[in-house]
Coordinates of N, CA and C in Angstrom, one line a residue:
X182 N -27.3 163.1 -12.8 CA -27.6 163.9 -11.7 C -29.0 163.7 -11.2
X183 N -29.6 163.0 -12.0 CA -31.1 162.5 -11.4 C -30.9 161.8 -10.2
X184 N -30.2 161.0 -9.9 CA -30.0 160.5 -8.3 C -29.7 161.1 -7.2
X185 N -29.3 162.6 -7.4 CA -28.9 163.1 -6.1 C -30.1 163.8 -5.7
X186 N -30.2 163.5 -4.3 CA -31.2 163.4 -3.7 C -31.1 164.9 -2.2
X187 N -32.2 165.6 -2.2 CA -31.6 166.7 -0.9 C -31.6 166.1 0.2
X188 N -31.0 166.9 1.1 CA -30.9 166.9 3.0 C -31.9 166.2 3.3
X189 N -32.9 166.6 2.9 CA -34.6 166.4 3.3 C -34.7 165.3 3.3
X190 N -34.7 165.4 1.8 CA -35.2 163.7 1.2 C -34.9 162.3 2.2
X191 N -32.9 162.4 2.3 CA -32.5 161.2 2.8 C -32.9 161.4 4.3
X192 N -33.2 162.0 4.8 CA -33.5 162.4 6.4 C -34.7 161.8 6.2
X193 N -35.9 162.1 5.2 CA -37.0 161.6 5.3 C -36.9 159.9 5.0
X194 N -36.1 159.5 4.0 CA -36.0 157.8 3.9 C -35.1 157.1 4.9
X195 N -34.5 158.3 5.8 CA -33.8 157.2 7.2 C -34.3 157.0 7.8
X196 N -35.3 157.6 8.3 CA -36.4 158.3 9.6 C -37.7 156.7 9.0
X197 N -37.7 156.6 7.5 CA -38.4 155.7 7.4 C -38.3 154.4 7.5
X198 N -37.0 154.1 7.3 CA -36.0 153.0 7.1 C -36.0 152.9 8.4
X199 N -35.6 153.3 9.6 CA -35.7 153.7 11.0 C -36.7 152.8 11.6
X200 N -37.7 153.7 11.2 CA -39.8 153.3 11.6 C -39.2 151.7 11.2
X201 N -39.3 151.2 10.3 CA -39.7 150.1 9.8 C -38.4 149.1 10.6
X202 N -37.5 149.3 10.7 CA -36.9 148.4 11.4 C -37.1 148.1 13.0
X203 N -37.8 149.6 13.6 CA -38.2 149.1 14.6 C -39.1 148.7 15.2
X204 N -40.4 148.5 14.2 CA -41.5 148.0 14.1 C -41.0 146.4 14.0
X205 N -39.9 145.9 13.5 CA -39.6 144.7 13.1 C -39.6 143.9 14.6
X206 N -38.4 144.8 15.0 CA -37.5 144.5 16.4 C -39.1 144.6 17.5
X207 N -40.0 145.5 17.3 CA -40.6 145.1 18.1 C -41.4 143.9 18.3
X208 N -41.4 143.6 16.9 CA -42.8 142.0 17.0 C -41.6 140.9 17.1
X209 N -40.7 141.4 16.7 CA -39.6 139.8 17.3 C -39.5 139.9 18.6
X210 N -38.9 140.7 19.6 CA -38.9 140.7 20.8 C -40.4 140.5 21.0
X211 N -41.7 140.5 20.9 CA -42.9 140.1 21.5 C -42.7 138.8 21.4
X212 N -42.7 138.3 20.3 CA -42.9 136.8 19.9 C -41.7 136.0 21.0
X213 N -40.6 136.5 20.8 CA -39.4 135.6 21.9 C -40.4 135.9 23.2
X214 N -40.6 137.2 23.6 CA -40.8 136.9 25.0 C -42.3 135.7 25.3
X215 N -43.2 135.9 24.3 CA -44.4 135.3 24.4 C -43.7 133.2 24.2
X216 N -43.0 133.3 23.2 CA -41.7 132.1 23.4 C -41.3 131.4 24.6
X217 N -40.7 132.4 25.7 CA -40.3 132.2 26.3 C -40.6 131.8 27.5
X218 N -42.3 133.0 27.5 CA -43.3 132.3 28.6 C -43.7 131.0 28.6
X219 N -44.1 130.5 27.4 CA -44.6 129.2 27.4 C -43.8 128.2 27.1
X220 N -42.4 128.4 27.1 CA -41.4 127.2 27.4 C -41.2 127.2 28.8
X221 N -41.2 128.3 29.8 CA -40.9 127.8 31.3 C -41.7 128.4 31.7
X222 N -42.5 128.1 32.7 CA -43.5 128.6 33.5 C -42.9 129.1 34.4
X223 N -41.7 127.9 35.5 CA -41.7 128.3 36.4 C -40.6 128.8 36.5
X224 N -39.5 129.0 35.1 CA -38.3 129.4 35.0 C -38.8 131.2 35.0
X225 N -39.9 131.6 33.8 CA -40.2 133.1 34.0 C -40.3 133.4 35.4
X226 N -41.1 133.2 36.6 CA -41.5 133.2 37.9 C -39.8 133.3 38.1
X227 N -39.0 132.7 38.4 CA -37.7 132.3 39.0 C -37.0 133.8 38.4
X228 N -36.9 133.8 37.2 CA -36.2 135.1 36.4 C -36.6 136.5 36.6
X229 N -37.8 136.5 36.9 CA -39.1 137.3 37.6 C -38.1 138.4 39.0
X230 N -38.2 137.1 39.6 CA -37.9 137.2 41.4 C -36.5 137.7 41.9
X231 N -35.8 139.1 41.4 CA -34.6 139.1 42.0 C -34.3 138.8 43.6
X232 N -34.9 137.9 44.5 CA -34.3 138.0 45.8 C -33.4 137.0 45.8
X233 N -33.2 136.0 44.9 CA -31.9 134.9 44.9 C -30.5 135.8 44.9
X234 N -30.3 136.9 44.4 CA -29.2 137.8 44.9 C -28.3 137.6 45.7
X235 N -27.0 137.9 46.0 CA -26.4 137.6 46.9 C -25.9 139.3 47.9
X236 N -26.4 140.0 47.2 CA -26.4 141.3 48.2 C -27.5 142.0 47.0
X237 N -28.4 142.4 48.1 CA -29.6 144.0 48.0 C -29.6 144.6 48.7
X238 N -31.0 145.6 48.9 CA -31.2 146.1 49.8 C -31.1 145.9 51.2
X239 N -30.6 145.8 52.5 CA -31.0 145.4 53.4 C -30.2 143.5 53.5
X240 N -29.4 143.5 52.5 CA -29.3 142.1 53.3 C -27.6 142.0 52.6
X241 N -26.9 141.6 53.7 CA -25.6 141.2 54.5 C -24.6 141.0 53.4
X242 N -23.7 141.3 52.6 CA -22.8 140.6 52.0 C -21.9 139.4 52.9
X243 N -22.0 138.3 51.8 CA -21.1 136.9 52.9 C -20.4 136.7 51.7
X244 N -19.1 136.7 52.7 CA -17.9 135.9 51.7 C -17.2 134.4 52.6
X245 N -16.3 133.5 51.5 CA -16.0 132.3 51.9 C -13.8 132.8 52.0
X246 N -13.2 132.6 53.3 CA -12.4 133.0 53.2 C -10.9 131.7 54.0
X247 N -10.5 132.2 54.3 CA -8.9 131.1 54.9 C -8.2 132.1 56.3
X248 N -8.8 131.6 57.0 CA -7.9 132.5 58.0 C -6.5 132.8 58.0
X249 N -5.8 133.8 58.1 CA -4.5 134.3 57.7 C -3.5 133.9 58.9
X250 N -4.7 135.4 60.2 CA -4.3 135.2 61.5 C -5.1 135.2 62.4
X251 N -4.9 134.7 63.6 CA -5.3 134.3 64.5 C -5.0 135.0 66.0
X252 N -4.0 135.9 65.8 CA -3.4 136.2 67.3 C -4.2 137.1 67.7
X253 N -4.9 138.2 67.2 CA -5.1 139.0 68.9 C -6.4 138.3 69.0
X254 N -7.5 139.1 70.1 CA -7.8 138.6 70.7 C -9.7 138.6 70.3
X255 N -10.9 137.8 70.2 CA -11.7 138.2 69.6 C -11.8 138.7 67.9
X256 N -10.5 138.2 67.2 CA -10.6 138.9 66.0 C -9.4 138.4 65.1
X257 N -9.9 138.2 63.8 CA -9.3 136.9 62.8 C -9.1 137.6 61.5
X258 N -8.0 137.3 61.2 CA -7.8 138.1 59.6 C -8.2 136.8 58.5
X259 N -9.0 137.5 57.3 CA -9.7 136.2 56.7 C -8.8 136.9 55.3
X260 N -8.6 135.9 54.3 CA -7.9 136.2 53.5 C -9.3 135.9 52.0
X261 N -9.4 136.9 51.3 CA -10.8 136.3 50.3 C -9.6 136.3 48.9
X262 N -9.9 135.0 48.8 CA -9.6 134.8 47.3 C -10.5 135.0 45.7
X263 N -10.2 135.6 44.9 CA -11.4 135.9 43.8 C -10.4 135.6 42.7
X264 N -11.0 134.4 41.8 CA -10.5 134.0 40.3 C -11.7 134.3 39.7
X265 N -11.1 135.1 39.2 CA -12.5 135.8 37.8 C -11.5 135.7 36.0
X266 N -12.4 136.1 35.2 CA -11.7 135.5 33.7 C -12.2 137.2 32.9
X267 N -10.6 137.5 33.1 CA -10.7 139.4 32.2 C -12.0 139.4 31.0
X268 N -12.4 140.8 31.3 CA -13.6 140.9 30.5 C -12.9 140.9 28.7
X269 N -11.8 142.1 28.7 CA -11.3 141.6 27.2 C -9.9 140.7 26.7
X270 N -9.5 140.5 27.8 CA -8.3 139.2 27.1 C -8.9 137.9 27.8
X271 N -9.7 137.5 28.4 CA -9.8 136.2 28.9 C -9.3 135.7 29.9
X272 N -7.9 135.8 29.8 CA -7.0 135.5 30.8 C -7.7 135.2 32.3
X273 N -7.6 134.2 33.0 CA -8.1 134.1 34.4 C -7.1 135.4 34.9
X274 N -8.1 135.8 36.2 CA -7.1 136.9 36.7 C -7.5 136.6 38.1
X275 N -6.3 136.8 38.7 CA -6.7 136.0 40.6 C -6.4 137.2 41.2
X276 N -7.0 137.3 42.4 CA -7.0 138.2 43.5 C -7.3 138.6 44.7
X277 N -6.9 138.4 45.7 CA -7.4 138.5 47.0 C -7.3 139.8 47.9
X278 N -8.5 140.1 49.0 CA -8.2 141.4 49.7 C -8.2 140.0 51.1
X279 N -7.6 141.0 52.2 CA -8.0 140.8 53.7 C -8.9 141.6 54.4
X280 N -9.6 140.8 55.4 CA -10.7 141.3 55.8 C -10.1 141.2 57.4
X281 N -10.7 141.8 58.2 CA -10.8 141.8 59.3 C -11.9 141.6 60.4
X282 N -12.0 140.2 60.6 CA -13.5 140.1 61.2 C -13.4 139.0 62.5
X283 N -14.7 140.2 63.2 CA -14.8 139.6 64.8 C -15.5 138.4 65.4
X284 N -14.3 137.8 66.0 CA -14.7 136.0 66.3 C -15.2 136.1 67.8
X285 N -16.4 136.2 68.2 CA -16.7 136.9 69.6 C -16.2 135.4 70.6
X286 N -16.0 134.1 70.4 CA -15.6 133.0 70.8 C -14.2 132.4 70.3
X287 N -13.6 133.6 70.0 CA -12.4 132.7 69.2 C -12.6 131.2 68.7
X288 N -13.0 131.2 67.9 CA -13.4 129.9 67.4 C -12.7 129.4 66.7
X289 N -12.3 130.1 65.5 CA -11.5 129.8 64.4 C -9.8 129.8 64.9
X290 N -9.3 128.9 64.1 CA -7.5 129.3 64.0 C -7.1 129.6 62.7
X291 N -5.7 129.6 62.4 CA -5.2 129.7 61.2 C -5.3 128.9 60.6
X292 N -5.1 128.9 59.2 CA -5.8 127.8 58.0 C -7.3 127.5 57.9
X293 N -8.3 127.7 59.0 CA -9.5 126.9 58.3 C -10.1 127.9 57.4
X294 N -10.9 127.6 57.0 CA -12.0 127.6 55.9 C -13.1 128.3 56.7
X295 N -13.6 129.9 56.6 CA -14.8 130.3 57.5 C -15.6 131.0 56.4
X296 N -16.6 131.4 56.6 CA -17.6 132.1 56.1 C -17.9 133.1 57.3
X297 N -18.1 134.3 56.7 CA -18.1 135.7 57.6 C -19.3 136.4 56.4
X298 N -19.8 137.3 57.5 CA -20.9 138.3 56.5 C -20.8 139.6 57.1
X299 N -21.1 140.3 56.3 CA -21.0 141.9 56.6 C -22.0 142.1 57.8
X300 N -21.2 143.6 59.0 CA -22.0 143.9 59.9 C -21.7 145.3 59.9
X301 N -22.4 145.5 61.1 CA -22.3 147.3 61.5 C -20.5 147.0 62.1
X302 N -19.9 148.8 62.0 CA -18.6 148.8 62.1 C -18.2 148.0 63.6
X303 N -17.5 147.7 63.8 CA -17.8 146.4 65.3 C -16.0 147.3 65.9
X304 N -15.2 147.7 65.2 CA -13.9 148.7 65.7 C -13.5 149.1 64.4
X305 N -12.2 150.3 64.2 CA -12.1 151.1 63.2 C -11.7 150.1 62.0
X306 N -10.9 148.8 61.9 CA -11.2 148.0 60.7 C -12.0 146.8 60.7
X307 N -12.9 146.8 62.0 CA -13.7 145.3 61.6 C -15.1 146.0 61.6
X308 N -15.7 145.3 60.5 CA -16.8 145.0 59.5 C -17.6 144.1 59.2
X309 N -16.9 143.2 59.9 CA -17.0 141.6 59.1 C -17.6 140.9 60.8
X310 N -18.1 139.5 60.8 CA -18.7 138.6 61.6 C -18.7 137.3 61.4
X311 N -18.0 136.8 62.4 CA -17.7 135.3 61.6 C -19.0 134.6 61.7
X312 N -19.4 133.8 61.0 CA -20.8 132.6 61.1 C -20.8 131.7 61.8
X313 N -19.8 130.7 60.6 CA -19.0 129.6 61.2 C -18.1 129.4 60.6
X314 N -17.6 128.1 60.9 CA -16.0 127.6 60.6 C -16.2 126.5 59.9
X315 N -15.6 126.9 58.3 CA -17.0 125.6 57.3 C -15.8 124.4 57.7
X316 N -14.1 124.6 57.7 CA -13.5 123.2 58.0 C -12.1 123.9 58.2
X317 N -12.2 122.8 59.3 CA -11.1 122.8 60.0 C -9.1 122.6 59.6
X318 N -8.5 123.7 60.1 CA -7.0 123.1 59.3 C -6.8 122.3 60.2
X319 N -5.2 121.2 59.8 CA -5.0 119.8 60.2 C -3.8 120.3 61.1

């Protein structure tokens, strides 16, 4: 019965056990990051810099899409395709929404290949703005 130890006690050697592991964790993470600086100079700067982003504050979501339709008038249904790989089975998982976006030149037809980016509401479902027309269907 000499080993059992009170409430206190083991509160006091976890609390210690505790301290000391995270005194560990902190000079390992210094050393990686001090590591890290002086393997890339200009990779830290790059890693540094969130504005390579593809949507922030203030700037446009663009998606790459397939025109669906083409008929009315000033305005193109783009089809966005998205293959992403499930966070817990792996499994590729495919899926696409439709967008609705305004072609002020009718430029595009059905089948091509456009890039559109987000705008102010332009009528009650278009959102969207074509750029260009990256290729043409045959």
């Amino acid at each position: 019965m000499a080993d059992q130890q009170t409430i206190e006690q083991r509160a006091a050697e976890r609390a210690a056990r505790r301290e000391k592991n995270a005194k560990a964790r902190r000079a390992y993470r210094a050393k990686q990051k001090t590591k890290r600086a002086e393997r890339g100079g200009s990779d830290a700067a790059a890693a540094a810099a969130p504005e390579a982003r593809e949507h922030g504050p203030g700037r446009p979501k663009v998606r790459t899409g397939v025109v669906v339709s083409a008929k009315p008038d000033k305005t193109i249904t783009v089809r966005i395709d998205v293959t992403r790989r499930h966070q817990v089975y792996k499994k590729i998982v495919r899926s696409s929404s439709t967008l609705h976006v305004h072609d002020e030149r009718n430029d595009a037809n059905e089948g091509d290949l456009v890039r559109v980016v987000e705008s102010r509401p332009i009528s009650r479902t278009k959102r969207w703005r074509l750029v260009e027309v990256l290729e043409r269907s045959r």
